[in-house]
Short mmCIF file of C-alpha atoms in Angstrom, two decimals:
data_model
loop_
_atom_site.label_atom_id
_atom_site.label_comp_id
_atom_site.label_asym_id
_atom_site.label_seq_id
_atom_site.Cartn_x
_atom_site.Cartn_y
_atom_site.Cartn_z
CA MET A 1 98.33 118.85 85.13
CA THR A 2 99.64 116.38 87.52
CA ILE A 3 101.12 113.32 88.38
CA LEU A 4 101.15 111.92 91.13
CA ALA A 5 102.96 108.61 92.46
CA VAL A 6 101.93 106.95 96.06
CA GLN A 7 104.05 103.76 98.20
CA ILE A 8 101.87 102.44 101.34
CA GLY A 9 104.96 101.91 103.44
CA ALA A 10 105.02 99.86 107.05
CA ASP A 11 104.81 102.01 108.90
CA GLY A 12 104.19 105.04 106.77
CA PHE A 13 102.76 106.96 103.85
CA ALA A 14 105.52 108.45 101.29
CA ALA A 15 104.19 110.66 98.16
CA CYS A 16 106.00 113.24 95.63
CA ARG A 17 104.90 114.60 91.64
CA VAL A 18 105.81 112.36 89.26
CA ALA A 19 109.02 115.00 87.70
CA ASP A 20 112.65 114.85 86.42
CA ASP A 21 114.12 116.21 89.44
CA VAL A 22 112.37 114.61 92.17
CA ASP A 23 114.73 114.17 95.01
CA GLU A 24 114.29 113.52 98.64
CA ASP A 25 112.92 116.99 99.99
CA ASP A 26 109.51 116.48 97.55
CA ILE A 27 108.96 113.48 98.71
CA ARG A 28 106.00 114.33 101.81
CA ARG A 29 106.05 111.57 104.26
CA VAL A 30 104.12 110.71 107.44
CA PRO A 31 103.02 108.20 110.19
CA ILE A 32 100.09 105.81 109.68
CA PRO A 33 97.92 106.15 112.06
CA ALA A 34 96.51 103.81 114.47
CA ALA A 35 92.63 104.78 113.54
CA GLY A 36 91.53 107.60 110.10
CA ALA A 37 94.31 105.67 107.65
CA TRP A 38 91.81 107.43 105.07
CA GLU A 39 91.82 111.08 106.07
CA ILE A 40 95.94 110.89 106.60
CA PHE A 41 96.20 110.10 103.37
CA ARG A 42 93.88 112.00 101.62
CA ASP A 43 95.45 114.63 103.04
CA LEU A 44 98.56 113.29 101.97
CA LEU A 45 97.62 113.48 99.05
CA VAL A 46 95.68 116.77 98.60
CA GLU A 47 98.89 118.51 100.40
CA VAL A 48 100.74 117.20 97.09
CA ALA A 49 98.54 117.87 94.32
CA GLU A 50 99.22 121.55 95.21
CA GLY A 51 95.74 122.15 94.67
CA GLN A 52 96.29 121.65 90.38
CA GLU A 53 93.90 118.67 88.56
CA VAL A 54 95.48 115.25 89.33
CA GLU A 55 96.00 113.15 85.98
CA ALA A 56 96.69 110.35 87.42
CA VAL A 57 97.96 108.43 90.20
CA GLY A 58 99.79 104.98 90.91
CA ILE A 59 99.65 104.13 93.75
CA ALA A 60 102.09 101.03 96.11
CA SER A 61 100.88 98.87 98.34
CA PRO A 62 101.45 96.03 100.02
CA GLY A 63 99.66 92.49 99.14
CA PRO A 64 96.74 91.31 99.21
CA ILE A 65 95.66 93.18 96.84
CA ASP A 66 93.07 92.80 94.09
CA MET A 67 94.01 94.78 91.25
CA ALA A 68 91.25 95.11 88.38
CA ALA A 69 89.13 95.96 91.81
CA GLY A 70 91.65 98.22 93.34
CA VAL A 71 90.95 97.00 96.52
CA VAL A 72 93.98 97.04 99.01
CA ALA A 73 94.78 94.57 102.16
CA PRO A 74 97.64 95.66 103.83
CA ALA A 75 98.29 94.04 107.34
CA GLY A 76 99.53 96.41 108.91
CA ILE A 77 96.92 98.93 108.96
CA ARG A 78 94.44 97.72 110.16
CA GLU A 79 91.39 99.19 109.00
CA TRP A 80 92.20 98.62 105.86
CA GLN A 81 92.72 94.18 106.87
CA THR A 82 89.38 93.35 105.87
CA GLY A 83 89.90 95.68 102.27
CA PHE A 84 89.68 99.52 101.70
CA ALA A 85 88.70 100.65 97.92
CA LEU A 86 91.65 102.79 97.36
CA THR A 87 90.82 102.74 93.95
CA ASP A 88 87.52 104.58 94.41
CA ALA A 89 88.48 106.67 97.67
CA VAL A 90 91.39 108.04 95.31
CA SER A 91 88.81 109.42 92.76
CA LYS A 92 86.36 111.19 94.25
CA LEU A 93 89.16 113.03 95.64
CA PHE A 94 90.28 114.00 92.32
CA PRO A 95 87.81 112.58 89.26
CA THR A 96 90.39 113.60 85.93
CA ALA A 97 92.53 111.95 87.17
CA LYS A 98 92.91 107.54 86.29
CA VAL A 99 93.61 105.68 88.37
CA GLN A 100 96.32 102.38 89.82
CA VAL A 101 96.63 100.21 92.43
CA GLY A 102 99.93 98.23 92.43
CA LEU A 103 101.82 95.69 94.62
CA ASP A 104 104.87 97.09 95.82
CA GLY A 105 106.99 94.22 94.85
CA VAL A 106 105.53 95.51 90.71
CA CYS A 107 106.55 98.77 91.91
CA ASN A 108 109.41 97.68 92.82
CA GLY A 109 110.78 95.77 89.33
CA LEU A 110 109.08 98.59 87.15
CA ALA A 111 111.57 100.75 89.19
CA GLU A 112 113.97 98.22 88.60
CA HIS A 113 113.52 97.93 84.81
CA ASN A 114 113.44 101.52 84.22
CA PHE A 115 115.98 103.57 85.91
CA GLY A 116 118.66 100.79 87.93
CA ALA A 117 120.27 98.06 87.13
CA THR A 118 117.82 95.43 85.29
CA ALA A 119 117.16 98.06 82.67
CA GLU A 120 119.00 96.45 79.90
CA VAL A 121 118.53 92.68 80.33
CA MET A 122 114.41 91.03 79.59
CA ASP A 123 113.97 88.41 82.72
CA SER A 124 115.14 89.57 85.61
CA VAL A 125 113.77 89.75 89.36
CA THR A 126 113.89 92.38 91.94
CA VAL A 127 113.77 91.11 95.14
CA VAL A 128 113.26 93.47 98.27
CA VAL A 129 113.62 92.16 101.78
CA SER A 130 112.89 94.58 104.27
CA ASP A 131 110.19 93.64 107.53
CA ARG A 132 108.82 91.72 105.29
CA ILE A 133 108.80 89.95 101.17
CA SER A 134 108.41 91.31 97.69
CA ALA A 135 110.14 90.85 94.09
CA GLY A 136 108.92 92.43 91.18
CA VAL A 137 109.51 89.68 87.71
CA MET A 138 109.88 90.89 84.80
CA VAL A 139 109.59 88.96 81.37
CA GLY A 140 110.44 89.16 78.12
CA GLY A 141 110.44 92.59 79.64
CA PHE A 142 107.20 92.81 81.58
CA VAL A 143 106.41 93.62 84.47
CA VAL A 144 104.32 90.39 85.42
CA VAL A 145 101.40 90.87 87.52
CA GLY A 146 98.96 87.96 87.94
CA ARG A 147 95.54 87.12 88.01
CA THR A 148 95.10 88.47 91.36
CA GLY A 149 97.93 91.59 90.52
CA ASN A 150 99.82 89.92 93.45
CA ALA A 151 102.72 87.90 91.26
CA GLY A 152 105.57 88.77 93.43
CA ASN A 153 104.67 87.60 96.72
CA PHE A 154 108.42 86.31 96.95
CA GLY A 155 108.73 85.99 100.69
CA HIS A 156 106.23 83.28 100.25
CA ILE A 157 108.44 80.62 98.51
CA LEU A 158 108.96 77.16 100.81
CA VAL A 159 112.01 77.32 101.48
CA PRO A 160 114.56 73.47 101.74
CA GLY A 161 115.21 73.37 105.25
CA PHE A 162 113.31 75.79 107.63
CA ASP A 163 109.66 75.00 109.50
CA ASP A 164 110.15 78.37 110.85
CA ALA A 165 105.76 79.58 111.90
CA CYS A 166 105.13 82.37 109.19
CA ASP A 167 102.32 84.65 109.77
CA CYS A 168 100.57 84.49 106.89
CA GLY A 169 100.28 80.27 108.62
CA GLY A 170 101.88 78.61 106.92
CA ARG A 171 105.63 77.31 107.54
CA GLY A 172 109.20 77.21 106.34
CA CYS A 173 108.23 81.03 104.05
CA VAL A 174 111.82 82.70 102.98
CA GLU A 175 110.04 85.75 105.22
CA ALA A 176 109.31 83.91 108.13
CA VAL A 177 112.76 83.15 107.83
CA ALA A 178 114.68 86.32 106.06
CA SER A 179 112.54 89.16 106.61
CA GLY A 180 113.74 91.84 109.24
CA ARG A 181 111.55 91.44 111.98
CA ALA A 182 112.45 87.47 112.10
CA LEU A 183 115.44 88.29 111.91
CA VAL A 184 115.11 89.92 114.82
CA ARG A 185 112.37 87.51 116.44
CA TRP A 186 115.19 85.13 115.80
CA ALA A 187 118.32 86.58 117.32
CA ARG A 188 115.54 87.77 120.05
CA ALA A 189 115.26 84.33 121.12
CA GLU A 190 118.50 83.18 121.19
CA GLY A 191 119.62 86.18 123.45
CA PHE A 192 120.36 89.01 121.24
CA GLY A 193 119.40 91.98 123.65
CA GLY A 194 117.75 94.35 120.26
CA ASP A 195 115.08 94.74 119.09
CA THR A 196 115.63 96.71 115.90
CA VAL A 197 117.27 95.61 111.56
CA ASP A 198 119.50 97.99 111.83
CA ALA A 199 120.40 96.26 115.32
CA LEU A 200 121.09 93.69 114.43
CA ILE A 201 123.48 94.83 110.64
CA SER A 202 125.70 96.94 113.62
CA ALA A 203 126.12 93.87 115.91
CA ALA A 204 127.12 91.56 113.04
CA ALA A 205 129.67 93.84 111.92
CA ALA A 206 131.71 93.91 115.80
CA GLY A 207 132.04 90.00 115.85
CA ASP A 208 127.66 89.29 117.56
CA SER A 209 128.06 85.47 117.17
CA VAL A 210 123.72 85.44 117.34
CA ALA A 211 123.38 88.72 114.56
CA THR A 212 125.79 86.52 112.79
CA ALA A 213 123.93 83.26 112.79
CA ALA A 214 120.78 85.80 111.89
CA LEU A 215 121.68 87.01 108.95
CA GLN A 216 123.46 83.79 107.87
CA ARG A 217 120.41 81.54 108.33
CA ALA A 218 118.64 84.78 106.15
CA GLY A 219 121.51 84.01 103.74
CA THR A 220 121.33 80.82 103.28
CA ALA A 221 116.76 80.78 102.89
CA LEU A 222 117.82 83.50 100.55
CA GLY A 223 119.77 82.42 97.73
CA ARG A 224 117.55 78.48 98.51
CA ALA A 225 114.87 80.10 97.77
CA ILE A 226 116.78 82.58 93.54
CA ALA A 227 117.77 79.27 94.11
CA SER A 228 114.59 76.97 93.66
CA VAL A 229 112.80 80.80 91.51
CA ALA A 230 115.11 80.52 88.71
CA PRO A 231 114.91 77.67 86.76
CA LEU A 232 111.33 78.13 86.40
CA LEU A 233 111.23 81.25 85.09
CA ASP A 234 114.82 80.86 82.86
CA PHE A 235 116.56 84.27 84.32
CA ASP A 236 120.13 84.84 86.00
CA LEU A 237 119.73 87.76 87.12
CA VAL A 238 118.46 89.05 90.79
CA VAL A 239 118.51 92.47 91.90
CA LEU A 240 118.78 92.19 96.16
CA GLY A 241 117.29 95.33 98.01
CA GLY A 242 116.02 96.63 100.90
CA THR A 243 117.97 97.51 104.74
CA VAL A 244 118.04 93.48 105.13
CA SER A 245 119.73 93.83 101.89
CA LYS A 246 122.40 96.49 103.75
CA ALA A 247 123.56 93.53 106.41
CA GLY A 248 127.10 92.87 104.35
CA PRO A 249 129.03 89.71 104.35
CA ALA A 250 127.48 88.03 106.84
CA LEU A 251 124.43 88.30 104.40
CA TRP A 252 125.19 88.17 101.15
CA LYS A 253 127.94 85.04 101.67
CA SER A 254 126.11 82.41 103.27
CA LEU A 255 123.26 84.05 99.78
CA ASN A 256 125.95 83.63 97.17
CA ALA A 257 127.35 79.85 98.97
CA ALA A 258 123.51 78.86 98.76
CA VAL A 259 122.70 80.00 95.27
CA ALA A 260 126.55 78.51 93.99
CA THR A 261 125.47 75.46 95.52
CA HIS A 262 122.09 74.83 94.32
CA ALA A 263 121.60 76.30 90.88
CA ARG A 264 124.11 73.86 89.29
CA ILE A 265 122.09 73.62 86.10
CA GLY A 266 123.88 74.12 82.95
CA PHE A 267 121.15 77.78 81.79
CA LEU A 268 122.10 78.89 85.63
CA THR A 269 125.83 78.83 86.00
CA GLY A 270 125.33 82.53 85.83
CA LEU A 271 123.45 84.13 87.83
CA ARG A 272 124.49 86.79 89.36
CA VAL A 273 122.31 88.89 93.00
CA ILE A 274 123.74 92.12 93.28
CA PRO A 275 122.97 94.47 95.03
CA SER A 276 119.91 97.49 94.22
CA GLU A 277 121.11 100.70 93.85
CA ILE A 278 117.30 102.43 93.98
CA ASP A 279 115.90 100.18 96.37
CA ASP A 280 115.40 103.21 98.85
CA VAL A 281 112.81 105.28 96.09
CA GLY A 282 112.00 102.15 94.25
CA THR A 283 109.07 101.55 95.88
CA LEU A 284 107.38 105.68 95.13
CA ALA A 285 110.08 105.93 91.95
CA GLY A 286 107.84 102.10 90.09
CA ALA A 287 104.74 104.02 91.73
CA GLY A 288 104.98 107.32 89.53
CA VAL A 289 106.11 104.22 86.41
CA LEU A 290 102.55 102.86 87.36
CA ALA A 291 100.24 106.45 87.01
CA LEU A 292 102.91 107.23 83.40
CA MET A 293 101.69 103.88 81.83
CA ALA A 294 97.73 104.69 83.80
CA ALA A 295 98.25 108.09 82.08
CA SER A 296 99.36 107.21 79.02
#
C-alpha cells in the first residue's frame, strides 16, 4: 500500500510517496492557484498515488490549524482562510487512508529528530525562517503539538527592543522582524531596491549597508527569542533552517551575539544554534513521518 506526504507551502503544494529512496525528482510540485485550491490539491494527490491504494496521508500545513478536527486555515490560500476541512476531504478521496494534518513547524521538528541534527538529543527546537517563522519543539524525545496543534508558532514570540507591526495584529513579534517578508519590507523602506530575500542576501554579501543592517537586526531578534525560550524548556540545541538561515555572517554573528548576551544562566551556557542540513525537504519529510505514525 502507498503512503503519501504532502506539504502546503507559502506559494505551492508539494507531494511524494513515502519511501527510502525518494529524491527531488520524485517530488511533485504545483503552485497554489488564485481559485480552485482543493481541486489542484486533489489532482496532485491522485497523480502521486498513481492508482495505488493509499494507506496513510501526512499533511504539513502553515497555521492556524485544528489538528483534532483536521481543519486548516493558511493565510496564503484565500479560499481556506476561514477554515477548510482538509482531513475530511482527503478521507473522501482515499477512503482506506488514515489522514493526519500537522503544523509545518511540528513536521520540521519530526524530520530533524528522525533524519537530522537532533536525532541524538531528547530536547531541542528546530526553527525555520522563511516567509514566516515556525518551529518544532521536542521534549523528552516527543514533539509538542499543543492543545489545538499549533504549538511551535515561534514567530509570535515577543522580542525585547522591537515594536514592528506583525501580520497577526500584534507588535514586536520575531516574525515581524526576521521573516523573509519582514526583512524585505524593512530594507525597502530604508532604500533597498530589491524585492526578494535572495536579492537581499546577495546584496549583503556584496557589502550593501541596508541589506546587512536588515539581516543584523533579524539575527538579533532571533537570538533574543531563542534566549527567551531556552530557559523555559531547558534545551541546549537549536537547529535553524529556511531561506533566511542561509544569509551568512550578517545574520549569524548578530544571532550568536544575542544568544551569548542573554542566555547567561548556568544551565544555558552550552546553548548552541546550528544550521539545518535537511531543511530544503524537512517539512515534506516530516509530513512523511506524520503519515507513518498515523499508519502504525
